[in-house]
Amino acid sequence: MSRKKRVYYFGPAGAEGSSSQKNLLGGKGANLAEMCNLKIPVPPGFTISTSACVDFFAGGNVWPDGLINEITKSVKRIEIETGKGFGDKENPLLLSVRSGARASMPGMMDTILNLGLNDETVEGLGKISGNERFAWDSYRRFLAMFADVALDINRSQFESALGRLKEKLGVKSDTDVPVESLRELALEYKSIIEGAFDEGFPQDPKTQLSMAIGAVFRSWHNDRAKEYRRMYKIPESWGTAVNIQSMVFGNLGETSGTGVAFTRNPSTGERLFFGEYLFNAQGEDVVAGVRTPLSIDQMGARTPSAHKELIRIYQRLEKHYRDMLDIEFTVENGVLFMLQCRVGKRTAQAAVRIAVEMAGERLISKSEAVNRIHADQLDQLLHDTIDPSAGLSPVAHGLAASPGAGVGRVVFTAEDAVTWKKNNEKTILVRRETSPEDIAGMNAAEGILTATGGMTSHAAVVARGMGRCCVAGAEELNINEVEKFFAVNGHTVKEGDYITIDGTGGNVYLGQAPLVKPELSGEYDTLMSWADKFRKLKVRANADTPKDAKIARKFGAEGIGLCRTEHMFFEGDRIIAVREMILADTLEERKEALAKLLPMQKSDFKGIFDVMEGTPVTIRLLDPPLHEFLPKTESDFEKVALDLGVDISILKSRSDSHHEFNPMLGHRGCRLGITYPEIYEMQVRAIMTAVCELKKKGKKVKPEIMIPLISHVEELTKLRKLVQNVVDEVLGEFGLKMNVMIGTMIELPRAAITAKRIAEEADFFSFGTNDLTQTTFGLSRDDSGRFLPHYVADGILASDPFVALDRDGVGELIKIGVAGGRATKPKLEIGICGEHGGEPSSVEFCHQNGFDYVSCSPFRTPIARLAAAQSAIMEKENTLSDMPPGKTGKKIVVKSKPSKKAASRWSAKKKALVKKETEKAEKEKAERRAKKKATKSPGGKTPKR
Amino acid sequence: MSRKKRVYYFGPAGAEGSSSQKNLLGGKGANLAEMCNLKIPVPPGFTISTSACVDFFAGGNVWPDGLINEITKSVKRIEIETGKGFGDKENPLLLSVRSGARASMPGMMDTILNLGLNDETVEGLGKISGNERFAWDSYRRFLAMFADVALDINRSQFESALGRLKEKLGVKSDTDVPVESLRELALEYKSIIEGAFDEGFPQDPKTQLSMAIGAVFRSWHNDRAKEYRRMYKIPESWGTAVNIQSMVFGNLGETSGTGVAFTRNPSTGERLFFGEYLFNAQGEDVVAGVRTPLSIDQMGARTPSAHKELIRIYQRLEKHYRDMLDIEFTVENGVLFMLQCRVGKRTAQAAVRIAVEMAGERLISKSEAVNRIHADQLDQLLHDTIDPSAGLSPVAHGLAASPGAGVGRVVFTAEDAVTWKKNNEKTILVRRETSPEDIAGMNAAEGILTATGGMTSHAAVVARGMGRCCVAGAEELNINEVEKFFAVNGHTVKEGDYITIDGTGGNVYLGQAPLVKPELSGEYDTLMSWADKFRKLKVRANADTPKDAKIARKFGAEGIGLCRTEHMFFEGDRIIAVREMILADTLEERKEALAKLLPMQKSDFKGIFDVMEGTPVTIRLLDPPLHEFLPKTESDFEKVALDLGVDISILKSRSDSHHEFNPMLGHRGCRLGITYPEIYEMQVRAIMTAVCELKKKGKKVKPEIMIPLISHVEELTKLRKLVQNVVDEVLGEFGLKMNVMIGTMIELPRAAITAKRIAEEADFFSFGTNDLTQTTFGLSRDDSGRFLPHYVADGILASDPFVALDRDGVGELIKIGVAGGRATKPKLEIGICGEHGGEPSSVEFCHQNGFDYVSCSPFRTPIARLAAAQSAIMEKENTLSDMPPGKTGKKIVVKSKPSKKAASRWSAKKKALVKKETEKAEKEKAERRAKKKATKSPGGKTPKR
């Protein structure tokens, strides 16, 4: 009977698999095979395919026909290659049995080492290693590991037996337990196993092996693996491969050892082979931190040939994989064995440097270099971050609403934030949710922390626009705004207490965490200049003030895609005129109030046009419902009553009449323009007066006037006329002529559906994907906090649709809108100004659908530029992205998650390595900075090889 | 040069036009031509086409080439036919000049009579009529009318001149002014004209004619005509025709007279020629009410041959037009002339009787009979109405939210409505807006009046469901709910004061108006039975209680399309258990509270299934956000705190945590089922236990379980499993097997867009067009009151999209949804359960798009049945509807609007006629009822001819 192949051998003679077979062999198996194919020394072994695992489950946890037979043949082959025997009393072959899925799932599944030991082979191992203690220690470890993994016996019983033994012996460390006691311990371990498992510990290595393989298969379905897959959207159906490999030992003497290395510095990106090595040691010893590891250079002194070979191998591997690698190796009696190689994780800074330098080395092309950076990673380069070496634990979690970290003293009102700032106090503004009147306070604070609200809540949107860090929707916070404190997980934080928030990760910390300042390198500039050459999408920024506009230009924005006029309404004394306007009883009174606002708005626009000279500036006419501007507290009312000279009760009743049940679906956007045309007239007059005054000075100004919340073409027909009339009027007053583009937002499903008609009246479309997402899903961004996170956690939604554009729903509507618009006007300018404009997968969608530009908050401009470039490159390569939304680029960087078991035997070691190197790099950077300051030399050029 | 024909002659010899040319000749002109073609005597004349009018405007109010020439030729032809001369001093031809558009626009445009009179012809008219006073009175009237219409001279000057004259003479009535004084008056009128118009009054009849025609053309653009067109969506571009006709006079002696008639009774529909006649009179005399008119029979005594001819003509016309007609005629010296004929307006009752009887007479087919009724008209037959003869003026207007009229004493709280009802007081519940906890009060009241909210606001939806009349969004009301009064247009209405509301017309009246009870005739039953044979759509009802279900079956519902489970939550003591459930702190507590609700819900469902035996019942699982059920006032909180034994402050803080900014887009619908699966589990258990208990008794039960607010297929996947599990569990407990359909509402744009995927998990779709309209437009039904009415009034929207389905936007999404659903499951059951399910044009849309059923409030079931039949007939006739939304059927019944000028010279007369006849019919009906009661004979059969 011919069956499908389920076992893939690898060894010095070459391998049956290769690195292209990750789906079948898992990542680890595929790379082991690849190294064998490259004739790189790897302890021989074999990989049981993921499809064997899938068949195992499909059959109800039963061995697929013939699998045992294939395994037996492969074990025989290992015996031949190694000259050892599986179960041989004299020279026993020991095996490691490890999981290895398609996607990295560090530490989530089970591993068994030293398999093949039993009461007889342990003696042989002792003899052949010349180290009886090592043999018995390995045996008792294997017994406990096997019992835990294969027999599901709680590990604590073994641990307490060891504890009792150490107490009896009066020793503290495991290593002080003498060999005789280890023999006793092994005996006790076996009796524990017998007590829990009728058949007792299987002495037959073959039985051990098949039980171990079954256990690794089954560990695919353990709780933490399931949880991990849910988090990272790894399909349940994939199954895991199992790698069985002959054990090699780094602890057989002075010419043995074990090490871990990165082919380049994972923290700085510097092109320097970089790692640590421990003589006469196994992985466990490194984790235990018994001895201080040596550098790789120091290794050369003791085992020069192994060192030389390692250098040759790493260079060969880097050229072969064309990327920075993370490798693990062991030297057994002077002979080097590679145990693992994979693409190495790295910081954003390192990623940029490595990509640019590898392109310089002609290892990769410029387009590959651009593709190597996960666009979202750039955030790390642009904002303060919490020093990772501080190793802090957050006290609460929320949404990562606006990146960066901030330290400050807690205040609960916007006013306090402003006042404290005047006294040079740094603050974090803590609110249930912010409202437009908090703008000044948000600006004064270092960061914003809210208890409710989602990724596009007011706090989140405004904070991103300002470049303030923000953690939103931290539901664990119980805020008492009146008595000015909040309770969180057993802690009480009062006004004035220090906290730290991390808007990149969505974490809240008590006290003051150490921050790391961002620094943009020369490599960053190089990479972005390459990206700009590849991309086709223009990138604009959402900016409401000259200050924001300046930041936007600095980060490479090519115009403003959304200037929200309402934010200007809150500044200084204007809010008084705004409230007068809203609470006016007659048209006359309203016009009077508007006349006061006109010069203020004009000067705002003038400032923005000036900064953005030569680039388009899209100004949205008033959008939010008027009640957002009204006073809310009793004291606010008193103030306004005084300001306006109106009785407070009249004021309140007028204010009440503006109340709405669902303001998001209420009297806002163009509906205001239709019912109060005088407001839009004032705004257009302010815009055009600013334009004309600048034009008179010879400045190049490109205004685009945008009308929000259109649902029916007739709204636009009417308002376009109104806008055009004022435009013509003002141009006439100045004796100027120019064409001013008048367009609309497409932010309601009906607008998308009827885009063909709407385009007749519009010079441009700008998709407002925040509102479009809200209405398409019927989901309020401010209220979704109570269920949306559960939706994402439960996998009902792949990701928060306010973060990554929902392609199946909202995206389909956008496609209908684009097709409709371009059917009427083939060259219609189309952009996006929702929060999605700075999110990589959404930028890719815009590129694929023929948008002219994306617009995002100033601080996300570089991300949008890079994502746009990657989309263009991907299109050129004719490779349609099959990435899930929220991910893009060629590398998925999976963040590791703390787990009960160590992620791998090396993980702690590597963490320490990276940490050390980060600290070193920081120190060097500081030194460089100091030097730069002293010499004032222009730095930051890409170092040449 | 060959030109297009612009003038169409008509006269005894036949006509150049016909009734099929309404677009070219206007309604009046086409019917005059048609009568001539039928050899029916009509004073000769001609019609200037609408296209001549259009050309006139296109050329900048300039006469199209050749038109004057055509007119001159046609006048000559009239002279020949009549033997009179235009401007002839001995025997002058006088002309009437009237507008006549394609659609009836009664009284909106100008008319000039007696044209051709001047200082000389007036003398000739005096002689030939033997009535000098009549001639001079006609002259002075013509002078004033001409000055007003053709020269734009304010009429008041002429009126005050007449007033001064009467004062001088010491007479009260115009008719008492002697002929000499009328001569003087004419002189004065001419000098007024000279004072305002340099060239003075034109003596030349030809000049008079061309000025008059130009004035009628221009009157197309007068303000009231524009306003009327905007109201009734009549295109600006149509233009008006002008009818020029020789004058005939009914006031030339005892063998002259004038009359108006309907070919059948327009109030009852009785087949009886019916009208009034006045000897020796002109129209003006009838309007003035100087003498009591005679019946048509009495006319026969004086002018038997004219009477005989009239009878012959009306019968001929009715057969020819195959409809009840409204005719106008004049007898001049014993000779009958027809002046007008058109399809007559009628009451709903008359419309039904006439249609059924005409089908019986084989004048029209059954399908035509069904098409003759405007489906919306049926409302008149099903609800109380305000007696039209009372002639009341409303004190305020609002939306016609739920039809019918109600009289009662004003109360401001639901509790008061309940208490007062117990004391046998009829009430009208007046609220700013109702909320679900007002249900009991709404049920206790005669009607509901709200100040805010639209056509699908809570008040409107619930009132329609209950069959209570409702006027919603009456913004003029200034309600003070605390001090219990409202102010409206200068009146103050206190608690306990009587008011009357008319939910059919959207009017509010002070005091107690007399009401007319509805009565369903045998003809109604006949018509509906015909309709049921034609229609393909099934009609279900939205009903939440056994009581509503009974009403629904009575009105012909074939199932329940929407049973809202949440309304049950408010009844009696349940709200306590509901609040316990919501405010529970643990899952345990919540389950306990749910266990209390289970038996209550079960008995509700049992009652409904019992009433609806054999028909499908679609039950929607809990939909509204939980905070709707929470207490709102301080006293409510106190009560609940007591009920639950929880501290009031804890209760308030838990309640606060449920607050939402935009509840419509919040934590509701299936989102509740996902976060609180135990709620849906309880509901499904209640449904299935009810089903099983009834099945055990041998009843046929067809439950369909509907999951609301799905936006993503994964939500449905998850909840479908949950529902199916409970269904299987309960069936297992009862040892029963059955297939229960599990489906979903499509009420969010994303659901429509992704319907293909959603259908994989759904056994049926039910389009929830209320929410779909809200989200597609981004428009909250509760908040739209402040701008939506302006939108409709301004013509931005053709109609309120919550009333008539918006085909271009929402309709397109529905089409995408239907196509997607049927692509996955070709036989997927598709229905609609939004408020649109009972609106004729929306029903037509559902028919056209392959729906299986529509579901509407019980009281609209007959309307839906009729509209469904009309849609099927229309489809069969392969005539696609080009009706604007909001209208359907073949007849557009245009309601007349009060205007400054009388609608026509006959309008007042006709109104009086109809009123008199209505009163007569009411009286007869009462007598019949009394008789029926006495004899207990089955009445209401269609009378045979």
mmCIF file of C-alpha atoms in Angstrom, chain A residues 245-398:
data_model
loop_
_atom_site.group_PDB
_atom_site.id
_atom_site.type_symbol
_atom_site.label_atom_id
_atom_site.label_comp_id
_atom_site.label_asym_id
_atom_site.label_seq_id
_atom_site.Cartn_x
_atom_site.Cartn_y
_atom_site.Cartn_z
ATOM 1 C CA GLN A 245 16.851 14.650 16.933
ATOM 2 C CA SER A 246 19.869 12.920 18.429
ATOM 3 C CA MET A 247 21.060 14.663 21.587
ATOM 4 C CA VAL A 248 24.477 16.277 21.646
ATOM 5 C CA PHE A 249 26.046 17.395 24.907
ATOM 6 C CA GLY A 250 27.931 20.571 25.575
ATOM 7 C CA ASN A 251 28.749 19.484 29.061
ATOM 8 C CA LEU A 252 31.166 16.675 28.311
ATOM 9 C CA GLY A 253 34.286 18.622 29.279
ATOM 10 C CA GLU A 254 36.482 21.591 28.475
ATOM 11 C CA THR A 255 36.229 21.130 24.716
ATOM 12 C CA SER A 256 32.458 21.138 24.898
ATOM 13 C CA GLY A 257 30.082 23.993 25.317
ATOM 14 C CA THR A 258 26.920 25.637 24.115
ATOM 15 C CA GLY A 259 26.049 29.023 22.679
ATOM 16 C CA VAL A 260 23.507 31.374 21.167
ATOM 17 C CA ALA A 261 24.168 34.188 18.734
ATOM 18 C CA PHE A 262 22.707 36.781 16.404
ATOM 19 C CA THR A 263 24.381 37.391 13.090
ATOM 20 C CA ARG A 264 24.022 41.143 13.709
ATOM 21 C CA ASN A 265 23.212 43.132 16.782
ATOM 22 C CA PRO A 266 19.417 42.731 17.315
ATOM 23 C CA SER A 267 19.226 45.898 19.353
ATOM 24 C CA THR A 268 21.227 48.387 17.279
ATOM 25 C CA GLY A 269 21.488 46.537 13.993
ATOM 26 C CA GLU A 270 25.256 46.899 13.964
ATOM 27 C CA ARG A 271 26.917 44.437 11.610
ATOM 28 C CA LEU A 272 28.789 42.437 14.206
ATOM 29 C CA PHE A 273 28.433 38.733 15.002
ATOM 30 C CA PHE A 274 27.201 38.773 18.454
ATOM 31 C CA GLY A 275 26.480 36.121 21.075
ATOM 32 C CA GLU A 276 27.486 34.219 24.154
ATOM 33 C CA TYR A 277 29.093 30.912 24.854
ATOM 34 C CA LEU A 278 29.395 28.740 27.947
ATOM 35 C CA PHE A 279 32.050 26.048 28.228
ATOM 36 C CA ASN A 280 31.172 22.617 29.534
ATOM 37 C CA ALA A 281 27.541 23.476 29.804
ATOM 38 C CA GLN A 282 24.069 22.686 28.629
ATOM 39 C CA GLY A 283 21.265 25.156 28.030
ATOM 40 C CA GLU A 284 19.840 24.663 31.512
ATOM 41 C CA ASP A 285 23.063 25.879 33.064
ATOM 42 C CA VAL A 286 22.892 29.127 31.173
ATOM 43 C CA VAL A 287 19.344 29.745 32.241
ATOM 44 C CA ALA A 288 20.306 29.008 35.848
ATOM 45 C CA GLY A 289 22.951 31.715 35.533
ATOM 46 C CA VAL A 290 25.579 29.649 37.382
ATOM 47 C CA ARG A 291 28.509 30.983 35.423
ATOM 48 C CA THR A 292 29.134 34.110 33.431
ATOM 49 C CA PRO A 293 29.071 33.365 29.714
ATOM 50 C CA LEU A 294 31.937 34.310 27.428
ATOM 51 C CA SER A 295 31.811 36.233 24.215
ATOM 52 C CA ILE A 296 32.032 34.363 20.946
ATOM 53 C CA ASP A 297 35.567 35.729 20.440
ATOM 54 C CA GLN A 298 36.658 34.211 23.722
ATOM 55 C CA MET A 299 35.319 30.854 22.521
ATOM 56 C CA GLY A 300 37.973 30.925 19.742
ATOM 57 C CA ALA A 301 40.752 30.626 22.263
ATOM 58 C CA ARG A 302 39.550 27.256 23.599
ATOM 59 C CA THR A 303 38.073 25.558 20.531
ATOM 60 C CA PRO A 304 39.635 27.430 17.618
ATOM 61 C CA SER A 305 38.415 25.101 14.889
ATOM 62 C CA ALA A 306 34.814 25.045 16.161
ATOM 63 C CA HIS A 307 34.976 28.855 16.434
ATOM 64 C CA LYS A 308 36.337 29.188 12.906
ATOM 65 C CA GLU A 309 33.619 26.924 11.622
ATOM 66 C CA LEU A 310 30.946 28.866 13.474
ATOM 67 C CA ILE A 311 32.105 32.116 11.840
ATOM 68 C CA ARG A 312 32.080 30.454 8.425
ATOM 69 C CA ILE A 313 28.640 28.992 9.058
ATOM 70 C CA TYR A 314 26.998 32.200 10.285
ATOM 71 C CA GLN A 315 28.286 34.122 7.268
ATOM 72 C CA ARG A 316 27.094 31.379 4.963
ATOM 73 C CA LEU A 317 23.683 31.265 6.636
ATOM 74 C CA GLU A 318 23.219 35.036 6.532
ATOM 75 C CA LYS A 319 24.032 35.089 2.819
ATOM 76 C CA HIS A 320 21.774 32.138 2.232
ATOM 77 C CA TYR A 321 18.817 33.483 4.210
ATOM 78 C CA ARG A 322 19.609 37.092 3.309
ATOM 79 C CA ASP A 323 18.575 38.264 6.742
ATOM 80 C CA MET A 324 19.813 38.624 10.275
ATOM 81 C CA LEU A 325 19.571 35.226 11.977
ATOM 82 C CA ASP A 326 19.255 33.939 15.482
ATOM 83 C CA ILE A 327 21.266 30.700 15.870
ATOM 84 C CA GLU A 328 21.834 28.059 18.555
ATOM 85 C CA PHE A 329 24.710 25.623 18.641
ATOM 86 C CA THR A 330 26.545 23.124 20.805
ATOM 87 C CA VAL A 331 30.160 22.000 20.745
ATOM 88 C CA GLU A 332 30.589 18.379 21.804
ATOM 89 C CA ASN A 333 34.174 17.388 22.332
ATOM 90 C CA GLY A 334 35.417 20.129 19.992
ATOM 91 C CA VAL A 335 32.872 19.350 17.289
ATOM 92 C CA LEU A 336 30.345 22.044 16.356
ATOM 93 C CA PHE A 337 26.655 21.166 15.923
ATOM 94 C CA MET A 338 24.006 23.654 14.859
ATOM 95 C CA LEU A 339 20.729 23.154 16.724
ATOM 96 C CA GLN A 340 18.522 25.916 15.386
ATOM 97 C CA CYS A 341 18.521 28.837 13.006
ATOM 98 C CA ARG A 342 15.769 31.320 12.274
ATOM 99 C CA VAL A 343 15.218 34.921 11.295
ATOM 100 C CA GLY A 344 16.060 36.970 14.379
ATOM 101 C CA LYS A 345 13.748 39.345 16.152
ATOM 102 C CA ARG A 346 15.019 42.895 16.412
ATOM 103 C CA THR A 347 14.178 46.395 17.549
ATOM 104 C CA ALA A 348 12.802 48.915 15.083
ATOM 105 C CA GLN A 349 16.106 50.749 15.091
ATOM 106 C CA ALA A 350 17.970 47.542 14.287
ATOM 107 C CA ALA A 351 15.460 46.590 11.632
ATOM 108 C CA VAL A 352 16.012 49.873 9.800
ATOM 109 C CA ARG A 353 19.793 49.733 10.039
ATOM 110 C CA ILE A 354 20.000 46.078 9.004
ATOM 111 C CA ALA A 355 17.706 46.601 6.041
ATOM 112 C CA VAL A 356 19.569 49.667 4.773
ATOM 113 C CA GLU A 357 22.999 48.109 5.301
ATOM 114 C CA MET A 358 22.037 44.797 3.691
ATOM 115 C CA ALA A 359 20.825 46.746 0.681
ATOM 116 C CA GLY A 360 24.211 48.538 0.726
ATOM 117 C CA GLU A 361 25.909 45.149 0.805
ATOM 118 C CA ARG A 362 23.741 44.132 -2.153
ATOM 119 C CA LEU A 363 22.454 41.233 -0.115
ATOM 120 C CA ILE A 364 18.905 42.459 -0.707
ATOM 121 C CA SER A 365 17.376 44.984 -3.081
ATOM 122 C CA LYS A 366 16.143 48.394 -2.004
ATOM 123 C CA SER A 367 12.580 47.234 -2.379
ATOM 124 C CA GLU A 368 13.298 44.266 -0.137
ATOM 125 C CA ALA A 369 14.853 46.631 2.367
ATOM 126 C CA VAL A 370 11.718 48.728 2.375
ATOM 127 C CA ASN A 371 9.617 45.602 2.770
ATOM 128 C CA ARG A 372 11.678 44.363 5.702
ATOM 129 C CA ILE A 373 10.290 46.959 8.110
ATOM 130 C CA HIS A 374 6.890 46.409 9.628
ATOM 131 C CA ALA A 375 5.447 49.862 9.098
ATOM 132 C CA ASP A 376 3.851 49.886 12.545
ATOM 133 C CA GLN A 377 7.315 49.365 14.040
ATOM 134 C CA LEU A 378 8.265 52.895 13.036
ATOM 135 C CA ASP A 379 6.200 54.139 15.942
ATOM 136 C CA GLN A 380 9.028 52.953 18.186
ATOM 137 C CA LEU A 381 11.359 55.356 16.420
ATOM 138 C CA LEU A 382 9.107 58.375 16.691
ATOM 139 C CA HIS A 383 7.995 58.382 20.296
ATOM 140 C CA ASP A 384 9.329 58.123 23.814
ATOM 141 C CA THR A 385 9.215 54.540 25.015
ATOM 142 C CA ILE A 386 9.491 52.971 28.432
ATOM 143 C CA ASP A 387 13.005 51.627 28.947
ATOM 144 C CA PRO A 388 12.529 47.882 28.391
ATOM 145 C CA SER A 389 15.372 47.114 30.774
ATOM 146 C CA ALA A 390 13.300 48.485 33.649
ATOM 147 C CA GLY A 391 11.203 45.309 33.533
ATOM 148 C CA LEU A 392 8.068 46.959 34.961
ATOM 149 C CA SER A 393 4.677 45.303 35.442
ATOM 150 C CA PRO A 394 1.641 47.317 34.442
ATOM 151 C CA VAL A 395 -1.123 47.914 36.948
ATOM 152 C CA ALA A 396 -3.819 48.116 34.268
ATOM 153 C CA HIS A 397 -4.344 47.602 30.560
ATOM 154 C CA GLY A 398 -6.306 49.591 28.027
#
